[in-house]
Short mmCIF file of C-alpha atoms and ligand atoms in Angstrom, two decimals:
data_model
loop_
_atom_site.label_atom_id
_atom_site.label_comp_id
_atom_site.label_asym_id
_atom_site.label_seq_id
_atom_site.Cartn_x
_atom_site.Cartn_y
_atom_site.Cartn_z
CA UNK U 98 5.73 -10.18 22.91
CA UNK U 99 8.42 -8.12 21.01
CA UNK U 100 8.85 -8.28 16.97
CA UNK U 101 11.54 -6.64 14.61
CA UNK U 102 10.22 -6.04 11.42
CA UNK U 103 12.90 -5.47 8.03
CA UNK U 104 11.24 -3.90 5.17
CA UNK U 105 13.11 -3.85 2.02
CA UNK U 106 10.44 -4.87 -1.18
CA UNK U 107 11.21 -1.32 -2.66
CA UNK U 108 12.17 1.50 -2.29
CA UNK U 109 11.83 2.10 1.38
CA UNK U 110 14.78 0.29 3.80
CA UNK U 111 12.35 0.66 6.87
CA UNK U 112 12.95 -1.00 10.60
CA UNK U 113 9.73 -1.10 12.97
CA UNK U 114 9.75 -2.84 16.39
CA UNK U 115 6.26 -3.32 18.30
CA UNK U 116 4.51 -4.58 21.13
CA UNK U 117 1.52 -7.16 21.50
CA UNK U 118 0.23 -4.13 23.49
CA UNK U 119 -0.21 -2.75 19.87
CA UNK U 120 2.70 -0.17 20.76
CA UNK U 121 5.23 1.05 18.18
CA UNK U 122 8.63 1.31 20.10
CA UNK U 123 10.82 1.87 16.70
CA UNK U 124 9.84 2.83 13.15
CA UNK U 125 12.80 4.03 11.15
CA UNK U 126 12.29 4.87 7.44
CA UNK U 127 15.12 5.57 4.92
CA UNK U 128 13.58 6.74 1.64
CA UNK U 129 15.86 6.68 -1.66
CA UNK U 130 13.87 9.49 -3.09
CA UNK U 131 17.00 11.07 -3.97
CA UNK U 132 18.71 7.73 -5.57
CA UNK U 133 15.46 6.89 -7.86
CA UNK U 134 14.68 10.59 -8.90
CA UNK U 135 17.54 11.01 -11.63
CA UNK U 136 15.68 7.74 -13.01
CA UNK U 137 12.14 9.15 -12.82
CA UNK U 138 11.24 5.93 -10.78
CA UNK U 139 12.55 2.79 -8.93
CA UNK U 140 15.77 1.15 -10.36
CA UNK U 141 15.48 -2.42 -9.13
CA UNK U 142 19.26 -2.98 -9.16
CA UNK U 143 19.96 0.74 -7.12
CA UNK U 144 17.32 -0.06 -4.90
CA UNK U 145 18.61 -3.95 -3.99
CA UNK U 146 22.37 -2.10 -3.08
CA UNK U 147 20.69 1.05 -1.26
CA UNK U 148 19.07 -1.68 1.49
CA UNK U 149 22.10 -3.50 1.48
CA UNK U 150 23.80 -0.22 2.19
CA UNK U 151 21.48 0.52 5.06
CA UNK U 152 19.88 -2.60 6.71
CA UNK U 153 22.33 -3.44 9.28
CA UNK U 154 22.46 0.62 10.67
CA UNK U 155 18.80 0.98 10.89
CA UNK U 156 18.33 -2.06 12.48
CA UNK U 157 20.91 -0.77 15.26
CA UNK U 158 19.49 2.61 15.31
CA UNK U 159 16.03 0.68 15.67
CA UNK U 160 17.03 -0.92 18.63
CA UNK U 161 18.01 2.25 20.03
CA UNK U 162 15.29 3.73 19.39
CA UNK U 163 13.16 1.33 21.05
CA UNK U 164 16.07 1.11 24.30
CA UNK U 165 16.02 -2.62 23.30
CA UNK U 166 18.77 -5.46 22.79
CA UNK U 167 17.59 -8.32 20.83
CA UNK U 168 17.26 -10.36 24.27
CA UNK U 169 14.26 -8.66 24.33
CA UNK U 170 13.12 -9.18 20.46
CA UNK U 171 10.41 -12.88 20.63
CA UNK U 172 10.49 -12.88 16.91
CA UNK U 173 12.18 -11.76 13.39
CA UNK U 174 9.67 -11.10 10.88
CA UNK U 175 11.23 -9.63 7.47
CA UNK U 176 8.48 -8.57 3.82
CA UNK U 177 9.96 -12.11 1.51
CA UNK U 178 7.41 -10.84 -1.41
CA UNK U 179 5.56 -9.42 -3.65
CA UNK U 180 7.70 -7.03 -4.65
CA UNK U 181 11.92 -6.57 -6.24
CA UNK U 182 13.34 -9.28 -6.06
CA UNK U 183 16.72 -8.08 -5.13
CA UNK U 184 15.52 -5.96 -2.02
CA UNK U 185 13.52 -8.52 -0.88
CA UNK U 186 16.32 -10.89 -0.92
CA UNK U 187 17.98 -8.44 1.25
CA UNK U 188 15.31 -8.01 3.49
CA UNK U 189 14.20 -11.94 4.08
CA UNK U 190 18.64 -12.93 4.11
CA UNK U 191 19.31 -10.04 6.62
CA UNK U 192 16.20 -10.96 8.96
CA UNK U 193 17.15 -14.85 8.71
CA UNK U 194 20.44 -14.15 9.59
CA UNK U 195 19.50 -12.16 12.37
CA UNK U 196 16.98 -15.15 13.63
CA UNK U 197 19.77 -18.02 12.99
CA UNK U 198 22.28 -16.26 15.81
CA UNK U 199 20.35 -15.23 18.09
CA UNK U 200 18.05 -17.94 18.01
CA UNK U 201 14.68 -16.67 17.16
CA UNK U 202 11.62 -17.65 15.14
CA UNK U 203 11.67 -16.04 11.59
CA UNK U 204 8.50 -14.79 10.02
CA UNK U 205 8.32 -14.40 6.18
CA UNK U 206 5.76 -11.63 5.93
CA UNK U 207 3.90 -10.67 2.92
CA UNK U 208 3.92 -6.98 1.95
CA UNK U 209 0.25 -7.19 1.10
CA UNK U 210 -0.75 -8.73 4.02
CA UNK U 211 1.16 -6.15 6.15
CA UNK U 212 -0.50 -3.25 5.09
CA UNK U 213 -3.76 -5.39 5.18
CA UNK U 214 -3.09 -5.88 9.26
CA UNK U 215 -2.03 -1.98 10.18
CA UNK U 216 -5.20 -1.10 10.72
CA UNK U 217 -5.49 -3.42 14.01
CA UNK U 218 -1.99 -2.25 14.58
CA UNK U 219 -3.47 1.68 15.06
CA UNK U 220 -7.03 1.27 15.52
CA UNK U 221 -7.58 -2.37 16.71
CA UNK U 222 -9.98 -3.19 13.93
CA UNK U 223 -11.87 -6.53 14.57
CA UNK U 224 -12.01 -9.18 12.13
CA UNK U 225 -13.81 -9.54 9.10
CA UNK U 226 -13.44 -6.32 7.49
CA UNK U 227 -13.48 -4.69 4.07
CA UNK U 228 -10.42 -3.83 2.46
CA UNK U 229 -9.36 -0.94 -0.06
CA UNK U 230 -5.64 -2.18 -0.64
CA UNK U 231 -4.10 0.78 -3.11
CA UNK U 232 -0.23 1.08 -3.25
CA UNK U 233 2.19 1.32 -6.17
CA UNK U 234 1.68 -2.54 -7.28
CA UNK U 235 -1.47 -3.47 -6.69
CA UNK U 236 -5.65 -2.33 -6.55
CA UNK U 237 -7.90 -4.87 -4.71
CA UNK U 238 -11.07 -5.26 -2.61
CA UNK U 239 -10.83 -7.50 -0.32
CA UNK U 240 -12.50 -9.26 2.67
CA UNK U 241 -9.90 -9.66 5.35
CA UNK U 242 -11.31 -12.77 7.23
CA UNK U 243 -8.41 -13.67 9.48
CA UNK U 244 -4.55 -13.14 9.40
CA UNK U 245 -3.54 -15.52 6.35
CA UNK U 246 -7.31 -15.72 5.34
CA UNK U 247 -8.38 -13.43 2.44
CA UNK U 248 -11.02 -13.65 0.17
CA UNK U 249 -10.88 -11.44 -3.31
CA UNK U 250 -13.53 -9.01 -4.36
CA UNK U 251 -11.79 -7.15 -7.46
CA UNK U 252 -8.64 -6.46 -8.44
CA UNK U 253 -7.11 -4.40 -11.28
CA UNK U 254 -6.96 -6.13 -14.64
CA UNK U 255 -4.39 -3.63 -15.61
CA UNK U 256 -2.03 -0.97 -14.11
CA UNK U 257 -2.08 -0.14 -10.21
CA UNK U 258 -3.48 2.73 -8.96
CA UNK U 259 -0.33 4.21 -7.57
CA UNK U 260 1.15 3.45 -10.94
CA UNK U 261 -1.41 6.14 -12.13
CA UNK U 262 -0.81 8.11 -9.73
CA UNK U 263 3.57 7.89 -10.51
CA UNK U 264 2.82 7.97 -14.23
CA UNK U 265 0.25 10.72 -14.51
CA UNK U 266 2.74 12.85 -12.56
CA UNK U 267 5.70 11.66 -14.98
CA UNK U 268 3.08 12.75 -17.91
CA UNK U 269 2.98 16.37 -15.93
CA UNK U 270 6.69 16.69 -15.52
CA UNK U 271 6.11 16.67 -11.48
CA UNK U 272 9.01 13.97 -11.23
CA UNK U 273 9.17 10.85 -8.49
CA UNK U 274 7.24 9.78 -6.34
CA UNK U 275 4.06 10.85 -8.05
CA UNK U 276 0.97 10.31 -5.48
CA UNK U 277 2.23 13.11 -2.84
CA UNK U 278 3.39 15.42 -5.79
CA UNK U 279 -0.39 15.04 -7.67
CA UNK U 280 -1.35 15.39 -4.70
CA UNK U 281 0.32 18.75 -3.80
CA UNK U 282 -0.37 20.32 -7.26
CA UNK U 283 -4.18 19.09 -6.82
CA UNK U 284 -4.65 21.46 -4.13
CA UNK U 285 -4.10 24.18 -6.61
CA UNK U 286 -5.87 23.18 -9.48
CA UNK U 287 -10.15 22.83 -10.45
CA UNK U 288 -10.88 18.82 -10.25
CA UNK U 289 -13.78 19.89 -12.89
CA UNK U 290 -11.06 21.66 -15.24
CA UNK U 291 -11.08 18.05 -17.48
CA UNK U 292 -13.66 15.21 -17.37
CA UNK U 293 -11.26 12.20 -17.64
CA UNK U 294 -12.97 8.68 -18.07
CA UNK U 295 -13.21 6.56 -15.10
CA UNK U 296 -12.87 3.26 -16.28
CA UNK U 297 -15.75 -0.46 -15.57
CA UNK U 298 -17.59 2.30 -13.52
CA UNK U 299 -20.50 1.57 -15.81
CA UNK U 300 -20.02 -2.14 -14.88
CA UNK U 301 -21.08 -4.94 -11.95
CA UNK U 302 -18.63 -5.95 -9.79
CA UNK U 303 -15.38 -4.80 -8.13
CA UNK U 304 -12.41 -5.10 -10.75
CA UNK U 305 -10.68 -2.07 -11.15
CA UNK U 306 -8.89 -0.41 -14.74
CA UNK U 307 -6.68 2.55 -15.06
CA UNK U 308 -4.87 2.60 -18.22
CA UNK U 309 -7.99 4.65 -20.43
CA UNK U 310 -7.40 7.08 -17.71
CA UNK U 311 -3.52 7.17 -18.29
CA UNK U 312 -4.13 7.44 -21.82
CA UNK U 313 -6.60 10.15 -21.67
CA UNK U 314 -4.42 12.23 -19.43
CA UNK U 315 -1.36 11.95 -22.03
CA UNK U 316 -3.73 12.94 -25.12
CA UNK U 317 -4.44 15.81 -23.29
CA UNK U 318 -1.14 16.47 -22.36
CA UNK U 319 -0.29 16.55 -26.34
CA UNK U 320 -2.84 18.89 -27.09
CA UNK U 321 -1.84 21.02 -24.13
CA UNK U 322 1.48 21.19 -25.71
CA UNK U 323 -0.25 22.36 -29.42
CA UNK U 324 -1.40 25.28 -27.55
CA UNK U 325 -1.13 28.47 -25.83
CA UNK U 326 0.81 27.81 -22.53
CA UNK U 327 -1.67 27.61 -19.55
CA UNK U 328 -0.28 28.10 -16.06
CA UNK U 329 -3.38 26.47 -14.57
CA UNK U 330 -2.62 23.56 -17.02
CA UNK U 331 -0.73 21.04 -14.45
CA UNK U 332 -2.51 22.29 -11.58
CA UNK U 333 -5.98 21.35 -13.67
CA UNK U 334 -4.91 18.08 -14.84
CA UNK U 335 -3.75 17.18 -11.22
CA UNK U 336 -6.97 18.34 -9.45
CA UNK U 337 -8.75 16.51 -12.35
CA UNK U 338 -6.92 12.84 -12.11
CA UNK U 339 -6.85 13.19 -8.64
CA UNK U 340 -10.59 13.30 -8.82
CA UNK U 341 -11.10 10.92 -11.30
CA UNK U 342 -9.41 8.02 -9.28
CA UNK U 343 -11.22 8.95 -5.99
CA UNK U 344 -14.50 8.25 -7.93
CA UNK U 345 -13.40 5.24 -9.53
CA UNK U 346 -11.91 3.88 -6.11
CA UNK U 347 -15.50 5.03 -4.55
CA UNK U 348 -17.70 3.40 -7.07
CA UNK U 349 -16.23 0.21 -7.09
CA UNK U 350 -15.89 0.17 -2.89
CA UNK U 351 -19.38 1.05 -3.44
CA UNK U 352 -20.04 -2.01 -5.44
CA UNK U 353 -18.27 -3.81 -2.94
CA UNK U 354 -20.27 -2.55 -0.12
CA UNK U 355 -23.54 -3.35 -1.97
CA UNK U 356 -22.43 -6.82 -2.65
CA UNK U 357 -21.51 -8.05 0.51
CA UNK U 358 -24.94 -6.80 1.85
CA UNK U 359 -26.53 -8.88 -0.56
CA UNK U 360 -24.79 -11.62 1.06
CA UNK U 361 -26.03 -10.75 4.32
CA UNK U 362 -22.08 -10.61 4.78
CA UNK U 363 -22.30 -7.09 6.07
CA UNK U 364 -19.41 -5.45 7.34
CA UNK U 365 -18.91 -3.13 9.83
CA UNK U 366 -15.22 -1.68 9.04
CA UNK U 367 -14.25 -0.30 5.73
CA UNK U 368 -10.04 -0.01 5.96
CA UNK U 369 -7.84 2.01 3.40
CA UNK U 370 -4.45 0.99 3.22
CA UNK U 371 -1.31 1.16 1.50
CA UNK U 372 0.97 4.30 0.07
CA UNK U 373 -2.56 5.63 -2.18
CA UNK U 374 -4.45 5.31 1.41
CA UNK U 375 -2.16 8.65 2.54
CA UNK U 376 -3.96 10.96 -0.11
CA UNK U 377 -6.43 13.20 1.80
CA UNK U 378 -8.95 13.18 -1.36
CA UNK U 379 -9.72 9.92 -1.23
CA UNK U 380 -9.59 9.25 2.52
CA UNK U 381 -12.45 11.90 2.29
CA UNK U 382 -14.32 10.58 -0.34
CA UNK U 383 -14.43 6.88 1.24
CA UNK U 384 -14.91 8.23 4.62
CA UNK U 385 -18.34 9.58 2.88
CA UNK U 386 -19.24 6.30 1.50
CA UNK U 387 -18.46 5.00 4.59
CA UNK U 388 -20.42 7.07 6.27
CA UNK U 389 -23.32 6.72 3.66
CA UNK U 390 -23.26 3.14 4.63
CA UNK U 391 -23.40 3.12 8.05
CA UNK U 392 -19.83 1.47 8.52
CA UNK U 393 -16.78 2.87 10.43
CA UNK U 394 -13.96 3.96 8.00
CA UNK U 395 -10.69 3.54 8.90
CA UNK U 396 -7.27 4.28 7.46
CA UNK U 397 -3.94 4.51 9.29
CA UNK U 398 -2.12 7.54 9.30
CA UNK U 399 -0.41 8.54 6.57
CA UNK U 400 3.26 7.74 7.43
CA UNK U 401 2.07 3.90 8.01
CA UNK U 402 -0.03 3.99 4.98
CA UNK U 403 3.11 4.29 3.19
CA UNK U 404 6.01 1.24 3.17
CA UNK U 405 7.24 0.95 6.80
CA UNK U 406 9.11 -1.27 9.18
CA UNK U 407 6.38 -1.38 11.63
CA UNK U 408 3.44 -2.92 9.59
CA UNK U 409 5.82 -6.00 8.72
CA UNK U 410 6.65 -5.95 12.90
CA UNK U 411 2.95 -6.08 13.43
CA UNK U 412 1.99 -8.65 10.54
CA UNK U 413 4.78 -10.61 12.03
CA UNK U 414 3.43 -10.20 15.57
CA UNK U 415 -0.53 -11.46 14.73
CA UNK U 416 1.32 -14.77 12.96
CA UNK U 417 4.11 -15.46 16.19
CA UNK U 418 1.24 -15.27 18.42
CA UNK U 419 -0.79 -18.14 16.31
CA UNK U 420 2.09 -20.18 16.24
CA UNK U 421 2.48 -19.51 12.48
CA UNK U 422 6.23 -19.39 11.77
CA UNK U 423 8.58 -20.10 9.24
CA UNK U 424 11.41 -22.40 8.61
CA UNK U 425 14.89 -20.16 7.12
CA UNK U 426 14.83 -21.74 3.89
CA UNK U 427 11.37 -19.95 3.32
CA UNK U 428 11.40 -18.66 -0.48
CA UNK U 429 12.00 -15.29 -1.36
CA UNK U 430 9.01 -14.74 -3.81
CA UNK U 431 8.57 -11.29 -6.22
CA UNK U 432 4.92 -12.39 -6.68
CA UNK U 433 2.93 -13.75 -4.14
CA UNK U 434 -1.12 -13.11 -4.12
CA UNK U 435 -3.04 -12.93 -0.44
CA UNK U 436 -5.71 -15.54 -1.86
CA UNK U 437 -3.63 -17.78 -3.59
CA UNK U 438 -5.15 -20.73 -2.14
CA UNK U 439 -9.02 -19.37 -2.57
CA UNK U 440 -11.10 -18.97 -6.12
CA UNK U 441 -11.81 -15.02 -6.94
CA UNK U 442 -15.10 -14.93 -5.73
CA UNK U 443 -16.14 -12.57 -8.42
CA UNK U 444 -14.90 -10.08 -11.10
O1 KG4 D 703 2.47 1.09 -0.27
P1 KG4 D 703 3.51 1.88 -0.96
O2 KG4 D 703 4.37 2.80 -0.13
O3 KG4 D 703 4.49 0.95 -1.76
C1 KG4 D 703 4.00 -0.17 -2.44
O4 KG4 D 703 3.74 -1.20 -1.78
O5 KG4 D 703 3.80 -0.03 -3.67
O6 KG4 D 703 2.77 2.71 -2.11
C2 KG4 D 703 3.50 3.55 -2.95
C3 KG4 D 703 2.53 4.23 -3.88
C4 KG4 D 703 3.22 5.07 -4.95
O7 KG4 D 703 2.62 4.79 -6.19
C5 KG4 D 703 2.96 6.49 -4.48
O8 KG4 D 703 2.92 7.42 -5.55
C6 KG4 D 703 1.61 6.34 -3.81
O9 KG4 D 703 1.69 5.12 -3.13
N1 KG4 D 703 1.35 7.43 -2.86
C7 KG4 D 703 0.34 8.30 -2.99
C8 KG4 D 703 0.47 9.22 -1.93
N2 KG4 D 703 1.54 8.86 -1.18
C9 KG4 D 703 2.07 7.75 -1.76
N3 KG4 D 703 -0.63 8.39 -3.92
C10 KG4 D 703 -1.51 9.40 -3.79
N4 KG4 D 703 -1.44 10.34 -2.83
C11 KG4 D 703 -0.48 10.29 -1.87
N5 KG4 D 703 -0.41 11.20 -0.92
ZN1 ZN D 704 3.51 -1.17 0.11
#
């Protein structure tokens, strides 16, 4: 079993093709770094015409990639939400289309659950596991029960953790994308430099808040600009965010952890995933708790972490192979929860 997988929910335009043999034959990524950065961040409308723009030749180049025709492909599977509306409209029409003519089952993937499945993509991680989903939209815990079956632990009851991560280095004057440019700075800078507050650490439960932090981080970047320059300034700051949101994103996995023993529920897996998941700090620092807790931490490599063509192949692959398919007049949807049919089980 063969799947194509379109990815077009922001501001990636990525192809993947893979194998039930958990192979990737094809994963072609077009960034539009260099559209968005005059912006400072992701113009919907830019980003809807840049996939439009590039779809159809990445698909091709896909193909070749792979040494593939589509008489090979057993199934279409294309991101239809969360996420732009306009790209993903692109995405789900161009992967319908494809399905329609050369007869093929479609598969409307959800973003969230793709990066939720790459881990059995790359490491063939065994249902249940825990989940650490960071990317630029969203910040949850989750229990990933089955494919389609997802059961809520926390989730952010404000910004995103990437968002903090994008902001904090708009706040800098780093520019776009923010995570890998923190990052890169961080490495230069003293994570002690600034104690920064790490928001709900001092309370129960799994939910996740970022905007104190963002707010801290600008006051300090006004005082900053009150006084004497200080070269080590960015560098500092960067270290010391970067810091702050690996302990926030530790204590509540930690909560997490601790909870789901209490259940008896215990899990053996602890998975990182989405574009956050890439940053070395944090894969460290949960790779401790991991190890702290006797579970096996796993997080993809950073280039799948990240939006990509073949973690909507693979997501689409798990659901052909259970028969779960989709008719073509399935909805493009901007928002479009993992657990929308379960109860948060706490918060
Ligand atoms: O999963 P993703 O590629 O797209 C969404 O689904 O949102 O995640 C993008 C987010 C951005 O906020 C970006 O700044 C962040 O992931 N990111 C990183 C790193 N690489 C990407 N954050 C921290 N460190 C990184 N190395
Ligand atoms: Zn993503």
């Amino acid at each position: 079993m063969i799947t194509l997988g379109l990815e077009t929910s922001c501001d990636e335009t990525a192809v993947g093709i893979v194998d039930d043999g958990r192979r990737i034959l094809a994963n072609r990524v077009a960034s539009q770094v260099a559209e968005h950065e005059p912006y400072g961040g992701v113009v919907p409308e830019i980003a809807a015409r840049a996939h439009l723009d590039r779809l159809d030749n990445l698909v091709k180049l896909a193909l070749v990639d792979a040494g593939l025709g589509f008489e090979k492909i057993s199934g279409i599977a294309a991101t239809s939400g969360p996420g732009l509306i306009g790209g993903v409209m692109v995405g789900s029409m161009t992967g319908k289309a494809i399905a329609a003519v050369r007869n093929l089952p479609f598969i409307a993937v959800n973003h969230l659950e793709a990066h939720a499945l790459t881990a059995r993509l790359t490491d063939d991680v065994a249902f249940p596991y825990l989940l650490l989903l960071v990317s630029g939209g969203h910040c949850q815990l989750l229990v990933v029960c089955d494919v389609g079956d997802y059961r809520v632990l926390g989730t952010t009851i404000d910004d995103a953790v990437g968002e903090c991560f994008d902001k904090g280095a708009k706040l800098l004057g780093l520019g776009y994308p923010g995570g890998p440019l923190i990052e890169q700075m961080a490495a230069k800078g003293n994570a002690k430099a600034f104690e920064l507050p790490q928001p709900l650490t001092d309370r129960p439960g799994c939910d996740f808040s970022f905007s104190g932090l963002k707010t801290a981080l600008r006051m300090l970047v006004t005082q900053q600009k009150q006084e004497q320059p200080n070269p080590s300034f960015v560098p500092d700051a960067a270290a010391s965010l970067q810091f702050t949101i690996a302990e926030i994103l530790v204590n509540r996995t930690r909560n997490a952890l601790k909870q789901l023993a209490l259940e008896n529920a215990t899990m053996t897996t602890l998975v990182a995933a989405g574009g956050v998941a890439a940053n070395q700090a944090i894969r460290e620092n949960l790779q401790k708790l991991a190890a702290e807790y006797h579970v096996t931490f796993v997080a993809p490599p950073p280039e799948l972490c990240t939006d990509n063509g073949a973690m909507v192949a693979w997501a689409g692959l798990e659901r052909l192979r259970r028969g779960m398919i989709d008719t073509l007049d399935a909805a493009a949807r901007p928002r479009w929860p993992l657990d929308e049919n379960v109860k948060k089980a706490s918060g």
